[in-house]
Amino acid sequence: MALLFEPLTIRDVNFRNRIWVPPMCQFACEDQTGNPNSWHLVNAGSYAAGGAGMVMVEATAISPIGRITAQCAGIWNDHQRDLWKPVAAFIESQGSVPAIQIAHAGRKASDDMHEKALPLDQGGWETIGPSALAVDGLTVPRVMTTEDIAVVVQEFADAARRSVEAGFKVIEIHAAHGYLLHEFLSPLSNIREDQYGGSLENRARFLLEVVKVVREQIGSDIPLFVRFSATDWVDDGWTPEETAIVAKWCQELGADLFDISSGGLLRSIFISSTPGYQVPFSETVKNEGKVLTAAVGKITTAVQAEQILQEEKADAIFIGRQLINDPHFPLRAAHELGIEVDYRPVPHRPGYWN
């Protein structure tokens, strides 16, 4: 049995294989409502029917001002929760695990889809962040008070509760790619002098508060993931070693696996994105933190993904680009590795049309 197709059980959830769909923004919501629609059902459903072990829907905002753009999806109200229900149900009906990433964009919110600030008179909104430091092209965020932080912690808790009510079986907290929780973690974007700034413990405090309340909301059966950018790709920024330390702290509060990406805090940073370029970060966090990790980033072949697992650099593989190109990649990967799987959709099985 190839490790790529060896089932994995975390808490009460069994994943049929280690090929997982990462959260990929769709920018497909209409009328600035944050409401998921038929696109979200068909897009996510195609990956589930294609054999993925888990399908995680896009970064889903916990509040209207937590959206990256006006076209991003949300789960800040019960109507959105109910619109996500058929998406989660269809993913599960295909034998895949439905998952959701809950997120707040922080200072990178109110983007006009072209890395510029969406004007207020066109539906834009005031952004918030740890410090009065802007991302290139966007507005200077309002500095969050401790009261603001408490509000956002509760919004994460409420979003997690609604996600479980919608039928999602895995919850991921987005603490990567330069969005709000990452902004607090990195010393490049967090220059606060209160209990949420300065030392690593203080910069991680906000995230740890979120992990704690989310675990309380979702109960003991649902796996909880955290996505990290393991490096800012510049000197004096966030590091893989800090990621490993904070991942361990998150684990102690109930997080189960860490989705290891990189970058996103600063623009105009050159990253040599060769095949598997982020895998070493997953390996560092896995080994130094003694935690489960998933690798992501230009992993495009079955052999490459299998080798990462065989070399114990990750426990699961997130594949994005290749699944966009071929939603049935997991079934093809099984064939390439000589693995027989029993979850090909019935209409696609050999002999069905004979």
mmCIF file of C-alpha atoms in Angstrom:
data_model
loop_
_atom_site.group_PDB
_atom_site.id
_atom_site.type_symbol
_atom_site.label_atom_id
_atom_site.label_comp_id
_atom_site.label_asym_id
_atom_site.label_seq_id
_atom_site.Cartn_x
_atom_site.Cartn_y
_atom_site.Cartn_z
ATOM 1 C CA MET A 1 0.000 0.000 0.000
ATOM 2 C CA ALA A 2 1.368 3.377 -1.011
ATOM 3 C CA LEU A 3 1.330 5.836 1.880
ATOM 4 C CA LEU A 4 -0.580 8.277 -0.324
ATOM 5 C CA PHE A 5 -3.542 5.898 -0.232
ATOM 6 C CA GLU A 6 -3.185 4.726 3.341
ATOM 7 C CA PRO A 7 -6.187 5.948 5.349
ATOM 8 C CA LEU A 8 -5.589 8.438 8.148
ATOM 9 C CA THR A 9 -7.786 8.831 11.222
ATOM 10 C CA ILE A 10 -7.770 12.027 13.282
ATOM 11 C CA ARG A 11 -10.129 12.095 16.246
ATOM 12 C CA ASP A 12 -13.416 10.624 14.930
ATOM 13 C CA VAL A 13 -12.790 11.372 11.257
ATOM 14 C CA ASN A 14 -11.344 8.881 8.785
ATOM 15 C CA PHE A 15 -9.690 10.159 5.605
ATOM 16 C CA ARG A 16 -9.657 7.586 2.814
ATOM 17 C CA ASN A 17 -6.346 8.850 1.458
ATOM 18 C CA ARG A 18 -3.731 11.573 1.981
ATOM 19 C CA ILE A 19 -4.543 13.610 -1.163
ATOM 20 C CA TRP A 20 -6.369 16.661 0.119
ATOM 21 C CA VAL A 21 -7.797 19.738 -1.587
ATOM 22 C CA PRO A 22 -6.479 22.973 -0.057
ATOM 23 C CA PRO A 23 -8.637 26.057 0.494
ATOM 24 C CA MET A 24 -8.542 28.031 -2.764
ATOM 25 C CA CYS A 25 -10.370 31.360 -3.012
ATOM 26 C CA GLN A 26 -13.067 31.352 -5.680
ATOM 27 C CA PHE A 27 -14.151 35.027 -5.631
ATOM 28 C CA ALA A 28 -17.518 33.761 -6.857
ATOM 29 C CA CYS A 29 -20.063 35.287 -4.468
ATOM 30 C CA GLU A 30 -22.570 37.688 -5.973
ATOM 31 C CA ASP A 31 -23.872 41.063 -4.772
ATOM 32 C CA GLN A 32 -21.283 41.324 -1.970
ATOM 33 C CA THR A 33 -23.364 38.999 0.188
ATOM 34 C CA GLY A 34 -20.737 36.402 1.029
ATOM 35 C CA ASN A 35 -23.316 33.754 0.140
ATOM 36 C CA PRO A 36 -22.003 30.519 -1.427
ATOM 37 C CA ASN A 37 -23.858 29.412 -4.542
ATOM 38 C CA SER A 38 -24.034 26.676 -7.177
ATOM 39 C CA TRP A 39 -20.444 27.337 -8.252
ATOM 40 C CA HIS A 40 -19.198 26.362 -4.815
ATOM 41 C CA LEU A 41 -21.225 23.144 -4.906
ATOM 42 C CA VAL A 42 -20.048 22.112 -8.368
ATOM 43 C CA ASN A 43 -16.415 23.124 -7.863
ATOM 44 C CA ALA A 44 -15.954 21.424 -4.491
ATOM 45 C CA GLY A 45 -18.123 18.503 -5.536
ATOM 46 C CA SER A 46 -15.953 17.759 -8.563
ATOM 47 C CA TYR A 47 -12.935 17.244 -6.324
ATOM 48 C CA ALA A 48 -14.861 14.907 -4.021
ATOM 49 C CA ALA A 49 -16.133 12.845 -6.948
ATOM 50 C CA GLY A 50 -12.574 12.776 -8.274
ATOM 51 C CA GLY A 51 -11.349 10.817 -5.261
ATOM 52 C CA ALA A 52 -9.801 13.383 -2.909
ATOM 53 C CA GLY A 53 -9.593 12.272 0.708
ATOM 54 C CA MET A 54 -10.658 15.701 1.940
ATOM 55 C CA VAL A 55 -12.063 18.779 0.227
ATOM 56 C CA MET A 56 -11.525 22.044 2.069
ATOM 57 C CA VAL A 57 -13.575 24.966 0.813
ATOM 58 C CA GLU A 58 -12.031 28.393 0.437
ATOM 59 C CA ALA A 59 -11.017 30.902 3.101
ATOM 60 C CA THR A 60 -14.451 31.708 4.498
ATOM 61 C CA ALA A 61 -14.830 34.999 6.312
ATOM 62 C CA ILE A 62 -15.985 35.134 9.922
ATOM 63 C CA SER A 63 -17.354 38.672 9.467
ATOM 64 C CA PRO A 64 -18.147 41.058 6.604
ATOM 65 C CA ILE A 65 -14.917 43.018 7.209
ATOM 66 C CA GLY A 66 -12.978 39.766 7.321
ATOM 67 C CA ARG A 67 -13.407 39.149 3.589
ATOM 68 C CA ILE A 68 -10.425 39.595 1.289
ATOM 69 C CA THR A 69 -12.672 40.953 -1.455
ATOM 70 C CA ALA A 70 -16.357 41.733 -1.816
ATOM 71 C CA GLN A 71 -16.683 38.499 -3.818
ATOM 72 C CA CYS A 72 -15.397 36.233 -1.018
ATOM 73 C CA ALA A 73 -17.546 33.731 0.836
ATOM 74 C CA GLY A 74 -18.583 34.009 4.468
ATOM 75 C CA ILE A 75 -20.075 32.083 7.336
ATOM 76 C CA TRP A 76 -20.936 34.955 9.672
ATOM 77 C CA ASN A 77 -24.691 34.334 9.658
ATOM 78 C CA ASP A 78 -27.113 31.426 9.725
ATOM 79 C CA HIS A 79 -28.282 31.967 6.144
ATOM 80 C CA GLN A 80 -24.738 31.400 4.882
ATOM 81 C CA ARG A 81 -24.480 28.362 7.153
ATOM 82 C CA ASP A 82 -27.548 26.880 5.505
ATOM 83 C CA LEU A 83 -26.231 27.599 2.002
ATOM 84 C CA TRP A 84 -23.056 25.670 2.842
ATOM 85 C CA LYS A 85 -25.047 22.597 3.955
ATOM 86 C CA PRO A 86 -25.578 21.077 0.473
ATOM 87 C CA VAL A 87 -21.906 21.650 -0.356
ATOM 88 C CA ALA A 88 -20.736 19.757 2.731
ATOM 89 C CA ALA A 89 -23.371 17.067 2.227
ATOM 90 C CA PHE A 90 -22.386 16.379 -1.384
ATOM 91 C CA ILE A 91 -18.678 16.177 -0.535
ATOM 92 C CA GLU A 92 -19.474 13.649 2.173
ATOM 93 C CA SER A 93 -21.822 11.687 -0.108
ATOM 94 C CA GLN A 94 -18.858 11.019 -2.398
ATOM 95 C CA GLY A 95 -16.803 9.507 0.417
ATOM 96 C CA SER A 96 -14.625 12.573 0.932
ATOM 97 C CA VAL A 97 -14.332 14.605 4.138
ATOM 98 C CA PRO A 98 -15.901 18.099 3.936
ATOM 99 C CA ALA A 99 -13.677 20.754 5.505
ATOM 100 C CA ILE A 100 -13.743 24.526 5.796
ATOM 101 C CA GLN A 101 -11.143 27.189 6.485
ATOM 102 C CA ILE A 102 -12.406 30.065 8.640
ATOM 103 C CA ALA A 103 -10.564 33.326 8.177
ATOM 104 C CA HIS A 104 -10.211 37.051 8.736
ATOM 105 C CA ALA A 105 -8.248 39.038 6.160
ATOM 106 C CA GLY A 106 -7.215 41.838 8.536
ATOM 107 C CA ARG A 107 -5.247 44.582 6.800
ATOM 108 C CA LYS A 108 -5.438 42.694 3.481
ATOM 109 C CA ALA A 109 -9.234 43.009 3.373
ATOM 110 C CA SER A 110 -11.307 45.274 1.110
ATOM 111 C CA ASP A 111 -9.168 44.421 -1.930
ATOM 112 C CA ASP A 112 -10.613 45.334 -5.324
ATOM 113 C CA MET A 113 -9.350 42.056 -6.877
ATOM 114 C CA HIS A 114 -6.365 43.925 -8.320
ATOM 115 C CA GLU A 115 -4.322 44.429 -5.118
ATOM 116 C CA LYS A 116 -5.710 47.926 -4.662
ATOM 117 C CA ALA A 117 -8.077 49.185 -1.986
ATOM 118 C CA LEU A 118 -11.754 48.936 -2.863
ATOM 119 C CA PRO A 119 -13.144 52.495 -2.485
ATOM 120 C CA LEU A 120 -15.717 53.006 0.252
ATOM 121 C CA ASP A 121 -18.238 54.354 -2.257
ATOM 122 C CA GLN A 122 -17.936 51.114 -4.238
ATOM 123 C CA GLY A 123 -18.573 48.809 -1.303
ATOM 124 C CA GLY A 124 -15.192 48.939 0.429
ATOM 125 C CA TRP A 125 -14.755 49.012 4.196
ATOM 126 C CA GLU A 126 -12.360 50.028 6.948
ATOM 127 C CA THR A 127 -9.729 47.383 7.628
ATOM 128 C CA ILE A 128 -8.219 46.382 10.966
ATOM 129 C CA GLY A 129 -4.859 45.009 12.023
ATOM 130 C CA PRO A 130 -2.355 44.751 14.854
ATOM 131 C CA SER A 131 -0.544 47.970 13.930
ATOM 132 C CA ALA A 132 -0.919 50.990 11.638
ATOM 133 C CA LEU A 133 1.160 49.378 8.884
ATOM 134 C CA ALA A 134 -0.322 48.935 5.422
ATOM 135 C CA VAL A 135 0.237 46.360 2.709
ATOM 136 C CA ASP A 136 1.411 47.942 -0.552
ATOM 137 C CA GLY A 137 -1.602 49.240 -2.454
ATOM 138 C CA LEU A 138 -4.051 48.959 0.427
ATOM 139 C CA THR A 139 -5.149 51.350 3.169
ATOM 140 C CA VAL A 140 -3.579 51.742 6.597
ATOM 141 C CA PRO A 141 -5.612 49.562 8.960
ATOM 142 C CA ARG A 142 -7.202 50.766 12.146
ATOM 143 C CA VAL A 143 -5.191 49.475 15.097
ATOM 144 C CA MET A 144 -7.191 46.879 16.978
ATOM 145 C CA THR A 145 -7.950 47.445 20.637
ATOM 146 C CA THR A 146 -8.093 44.573 23.098
ATOM 147 C CA GLU A 147 -11.870 44.869 22.862
ATOM 148 C CA ASP A 148 -11.640 44.436 19.068
ATOM 149 C CA ILE A 149 -9.510 41.333 19.573
ATOM 150 C CA ALA A 150 -12.102 39.859 21.927
ATOM 151 C CA VAL A 151 -14.820 40.485 19.333
ATOM 152 C CA VAL A 152 -12.850 38.700 16.617
ATOM 153 C CA VAL A 153 -12.104 35.754 18.907
ATOM 154 C CA GLN A 154 -15.847 35.378 19.442
ATOM 155 C CA GLU A 155 -16.468 35.687 15.693
ATOM 156 C CA PHE A 156 -14.076 32.782 15.092
ATOM 157 C CA ALA A 157 -15.943 30.771 17.727
ATOM 158 C CA ASP A 158 -19.324 31.535 16.142
ATOM 159 C CA ALA A 159 -18.032 30.705 12.653
ATOM 160 C CA ALA A 160 -16.656 27.390 13.894
ATOM 161 C CA ARG A 161 -19.996 26.509 15.484
ATOM 162 C CA ARG A 162 -21.876 27.356 12.290
ATOM 163 C CA SER A 163 -19.371 25.334 10.259
ATOM 164 C CA VAL A 164 -20.101 22.217 12.280
ATOM 165 C CA GLU A 165 -23.835 22.904 11.994
ATOM 166 C CA ALA A 166 -23.373 23.142 8.222
ATOM 167 C CA GLY A 167 -21.913 19.640 8.170
ATOM 168 C CA PHE A 168 -18.192 20.276 7.864
ATOM 169 C CA LYS A 169 -16.105 17.571 9.553
ATOM 170 C CA VAL A 170 -12.793 19.467 9.729
ATOM 171 C CA ILE A 171 -12.262 23.089 10.753
ATOM 172 C CA GLU A 172 -9.106 24.962 9.785
ATOM 173 C CA ILE A 173 -8.056 28.299 11.298
ATOM 174 C CA HIS A 174 -6.317 30.536 8.757
ATOM 175 C CA ALA A 175 -3.153 31.973 10.313
ATOM 176 C CA ALA A 176 -1.172 32.322 7.077
ATOM 177 C CA HIS A 177 -0.655 34.390 3.927
ATOM 178 C CA GLY A 178 -0.500 37.780 5.594
ATOM 179 C CA TYR A 179 -4.045 37.746 6.924
ATOM 180 C CA LEU A 180 -5.069 38.842 10.393
ATOM 181 C CA LEU A 181 -3.690 36.078 12.616
ATOM 182 C CA HIS A 182 -0.453 35.960 10.620
ATOM 183 C CA GLU A 183 -0.204 39.745 10.965
ATOM 184 C CA PHE A 184 -0.143 39.340 14.726
ATOM 185 C CA LEU A 185 2.425 36.536 14.565
ATOM 186 C CA SER A 186 4.992 38.335 12.412
ATOM 187 C CA PRO A 187 7.217 41.036 13.932
ATOM 188 C CA LEU A 188 7.171 42.752 10.533
ATOM 189 C CA SER A 189 3.470 43.627 10.855
ATOM 190 C CA ASN A 190 3.045 43.590 14.636
ATOM 191 C CA ILE A 191 4.849 46.396 16.490
ATOM 192 C CA ARG A 192 2.439 46.509 19.413
ATOM 193 C CA GLU A 193 3.690 47.147 22.937
ATOM 194 C CA ASP A 194 0.832 45.508 24.846
ATOM 195 C CA GLN A 195 0.192 41.852 25.703
ATOM 196 C CA TYR A 196 -0.359 41.075 22.002
ATOM 197 C CA GLY A 197 3.012 42.341 20.778
ATOM 198 C CA GLY A 198 6.726 41.969 21.348
ATOM 199 C CA SER A 199 7.693 38.474 22.515
ATOM 200 C CA LEU A 200 6.745 35.317 20.654
ATOM 201 C CA GLU A 201 4.336 34.424 23.452
ATOM 202 C CA ASN A 202 2.589 37.771 23.100
ATOM 203 C CA ARG A 203 2.447 37.703 19.302
ATOM 204 C CA ALA A 204 0.965 34.188 19.438
ATOM 205 C CA ARG A 205 -1.567 35.076 22.142
ATOM 206 C CA PHE A 206 -4.375 36.055 19.724
ATOM 207 C CA LEU A 207 -4.055 32.822 17.730
ATOM 208 C CA LEU A 208 -3.946 30.710 20.876
ATOM 209 C CA GLU A 209 -7.108 32.396 22.164
ATOM 210 C CA VAL A 210 -8.783 31.553 18.859
ATOM 211 C CA VAL A 211 -7.625 27.918 18.944
ATOM 212 C CA LYS A 212 -8.934 27.542 22.484
ATOM 213 C CA VAL A 213 -12.428 28.882 21.808
ATOM 214 C CA VAL A 214 -12.779 27.079 18.492
ATOM 215 C CA ARG A 215 -11.932 23.764 20.119
ATOM 216 C CA GLU A 216 -14.505 24.486 22.819
ATOM 217 C CA GLN A 217 -17.144 25.208 20.170
ATOM 218 C CA ILE A 218 -16.562 22.200 17.927
ATOM 219 C CA GLY A 219 -16.275 19.587 20.665
ATOM 220 C CA SER A 220 -13.841 16.729 20.967
ATOM 221 C CA ASP A 221 -14.747 14.735 17.827
ATOM 222 C CA ILE A 222 -13.961 17.254 15.060
ATOM 223 C CA PRO A 223 -10.348 17.624 13.850
ATOM 224 C CA LEU A 224 -8.935 21.146 14.109
ATOM 225 C CA PHE A 225 -6.233 22.300 11.695
ATOM 226 C CA VAL A 226 -4.211 25.527 11.615
ATOM 227 C CA ARG A 227 -2.673 26.922 8.435
ATOM 228 C CA PHE A 228 0.645 28.688 8.876
ATOM 229 C CA SER A 229 2.959 30.600 6.575
ATOM 230 C CA ALA A 230 6.191 29.156 7.916
ATOM 231 C CA THR A 231 8.293 32.061 6.670
ATOM 232 C CA ASP A 232 7.873 35.636 5.464
ATOM 233 C CA TRP A 233 10.826 35.070 3.076
ATOM 234 C CA VAL A 234 12.685 38.104 4.437
ATOM 235 C CA ASP A 235 15.182 38.672 7.225
ATOM 236 C CA ASP A 236 13.765 39.469 10.665
ATOM 237 C CA GLY A 237 10.368 38.052 9.762
ATOM 238 C CA TRP A 238 8.405 35.012 10.898
ATOM 239 C CA THR A 239 10.440 31.787 10.807
ATOM 240 C CA PRO A 240 9.921 28.010 10.503
ATOM 241 C CA GLU A 241 11.380 27.552 13.979
ATOM 242 C CA GLU A 242 8.824 29.949 15.485
ATOM 243 C CA THR A 243 6.120 28.156 13.530
ATOM 244 C CA ALA A 244 7.138 24.839 15.097
ATOM 245 C CA ILE A 245 7.029 26.327 18.600
ATOM 246 C CA VAL A 246 3.601 27.927 18.132
ATOM 247 C CA ALA A 247 2.256 24.800 16.440
ATOM 248 C CA LYS A 248 3.167 22.833 19.558
ATOM 249 C CA TRP A 249 1.366 25.414 21.718
ATOM 250 C CA CYS A 250 -1.682 25.121 19.466
ATOM 251 C CA GLN A 251 -1.561 21.345 19.759
ATOM 252 C CA GLU A 252 -1.626 21.615 23.536
ATOM 253 C CA LEU A 253 -4.870 23.602 23.210
ATOM 254 C CA GLY A 254 -6.522 21.064 20.926
ATOM 255 C CA ALA A 255 -5.233 21.584 17.365
ATOM 256 C CA ASP A 256 -4.493 18.350 15.510
ATOM 257 C CA LEU A 257 -2.634 19.098 12.265
ATOM 258 C CA PHE A 258 -0.786 22.010 10.714
ATOM 259 C CA ASP A 259 -1.138 23.021 7.081
ATOM 260 C CA ILE A 260 2.242 24.513 6.181
ATOM 261 C CA SER A 261 2.444 27.150 3.468
ATOM 262 C CA SER A 262 4.589 30.314 3.288
ATOM 263 C CA GLY A 263 4.684 33.999 2.417
ATOM 264 C CA GLY A 264 1.842 36.429 1.816
ATOM 265 C CA LEU A 265 2.692 39.046 4.408
ATOM 266 C CA LEU A 266 4.600 41.333 2.052
ATOM 267 C CA ARG A 267 4.224 41.981 -1.645
ATOM 268 C CA SER A 268 7.037 42.236 -4.203
ATOM 269 C CA ILE A 269 8.973 39.441 -2.502
ATOM 270 C CA PHE A 270 10.760 37.094 -4.902
ATOM 271 C CA ILE A 271 10.129 33.443 -4.115
ATOM 272 C CA SER A 272 11.805 30.741 -6.171
ATOM 273 C CA SER A 273 8.792 28.444 -6.347
ATOM 274 C CA THR A 274 10.379 25.261 -7.607
ATOM 275 C CA PRO A 275 8.538 21.912 -7.337
ATOM 276 C CA GLY A 276 7.854 21.144 -3.684
ATOM 277 C CA TYR A 277 9.506 24.380 -2.570
ATOM 278 C CA GLN A 278 7.526 24.545 0.688
ATOM 279 C CA VAL A 279 7.979 20.918 1.716
ATOM 280 C CA PRO A 280 11.095 21.629 3.843
ATOM 281 C CA PHE A 281 8.981 23.921 6.016
ATOM 282 C CA SER A 282 6.501 21.110 6.646
ATOM 283 C CA GLU A 283 9.400 18.842 7.551
ATOM 284 C CA THR A 284 10.825 21.391 10.011
ATOM 285 C CA VAL A 285 7.512 21.964 11.756
ATOM 286 C CA LYS A 286 6.753 18.227 11.864
ATOM 287 C CA ASN A 287 10.123 17.262 13.325
ATOM 288 C CA GLU A 288 10.781 20.208 15.641
ATOM 289 C CA GLY A 289 7.186 20.580 16.836
ATOM 290 C CA LYS A 290 6.481 16.835 17.002
ATOM 291 C CA VAL A 291 3.139 17.447 15.300
ATOM 292 C CA LEU A 292 1.210 16.252 12.269
ATOM 293 C CA THR A 293 1.684 18.387 9.153
ATOM 294 C CA ALA A 294 0.414 18.642 5.593
ATOM 295 C CA ALA A 295 2.650 19.878 2.783
ATOM 296 C CA VAL A 296 1.558 22.090 -0.103
ATOM 297 C CA GLY A 297 3.131 23.964 -3.006
ATOM 298 C CA LYS A 298 3.813 22.737 -6.569
ATOM 299 C CA ILE A 299 3.288 19.096 -5.729
ATOM 300 C CA THR A 300 2.026 17.835 -9.064
ATOM 301 C CA THR A 301 2.718 14.111 -9.461
ATOM 302 C CA ALA A 302 1.795 10.958 -7.594
ATOM 303 C CA VAL A 303 5.425 9.907 -7.303
ATOM 304 C CA GLN A 304 6.454 13.285 -5.876
ATOM 305 C CA ALA A 305 3.622 13.230 -3.321
ATOM 306 C CA GLU A 306 4.374 9.636 -2.322
ATOM 307 C CA GLN A 307 8.060 10.412 -1.838
ATOM 308 C CA ILE A 308 7.251 13.283 0.545
ATOM 309 C CA LEU A 309 5.262 10.900 2.719
ATOM 310 C CA GLN A 310 7.837 8.102 2.491
ATOM 311 C CA GLU A 311 10.556 10.514 3.630
ATOM 312 C CA GLU A 312 8.342 11.567 6.570
ATOM 313 C CA LYS A 313 8.318 15.227 5.589
ATOM 314 C CA ALA A 314 4.526 15.433 5.985
ATOM 315 C CA ASP A 315 1.544 13.312 6.958
ATOM 316 C CA ALA A 316 -0.738 14.430 4.126
ATOM 317 C CA ILE A 317 -0.469 16.312 0.853
ATOM 318 C CA PHE A 318 -2.501 19.331 -0.231
ATOM 319 C CA ILE A 319 -2.657 19.556 -4.028
ATOM 320 C CA GLY A 320 -4.131 22.656 -5.628
ATOM 321 C CA ARG A 321 -2.909 23.484 -9.134
ATOM 322 C CA GLN A 322 -2.966 19.901 -10.345
ATOM 323 C CA LEU A 323 -6.502 19.355 -9.080
ATOM 324 C CA ILE A 324 -7.677 22.496 -10.849
ATOM 325 C CA ASN A 325 -6.218 21.021 -14.039
ATOM 326 C CA ASP A 326 -7.550 17.526 -13.304
ATOM 327 C CA PRO A 327 -10.210 17.094 -10.587
ATOM 328 C CA HIS A 328 -9.783 13.323 -10.977
ATOM 329 C CA PHE A 329 -6.076 13.445 -10.153
ATOM 330 C CA PRO A 330 -6.466 11.168 -7.075
ATOM 331 C CA LEU A 331 -7.968 8.389 -9.207
ATOM 332 C CA ARG A 332 -5.221 8.778 -11.787
ATOM 333 C CA ALA A 333 -2.592 8.810 -9.021
ATOM 334 C CA ALA A 334 -3.942 5.531 -7.678
ATOM 335 C CA HIS A 335 -3.633 3.988 -11.149
ATOM 336 C CA GLU A 336 -0.081 5.302 -11.551
ATOM 337 C CA LEU A 337 0.962 3.868 -8.195
ATOM 338 C CA GLY A 338 -0.740 0.537 -8.862
ATOM 339 C CA ILE A 339 -3.352 0.990 -6.141
ATOM 340 C CA GLU A 340 -6.886 -0.342 -6.449
ATOM 341 C CA VAL A 341 -9.474 1.969 -4.899
ATOM 342 C CA ASP A 342 -13.164 1.294 -4.439
ATOM 343 C CA TYR A 343 -14.439 4.850 -4.491
ATOM 344 C CA ARG A 344 -14.589 5.651 -8.189
ATOM 345 C CA PRO A 345 -18.098 7.102 -8.790
ATOM 346 C CA VAL A 346 -20.457 4.378 -9.984
ATOM 347 C CA PRO A 347 -21.149 6.030 -13.377
ATOM 348 C CA HIS A 348 -17.384 6.139 -14.013
ATOM 349 C CA ARG A 349 -16.621 2.520 -13.139
ATOM 350 C CA PRO A 350 -15.500 0.110 -15.881
ATOM 351 C CA GLY A 351 -18.387 -1.777 -17.407
ATOM 352 C CA TYR A 352 -21.076 0.628 -16.214
ATOM 353 C CA TRP A 353 -22.034 1.509 -19.785
ATOM 354 C CA ASN A 354 -21.664 -2.020 -21.208
#
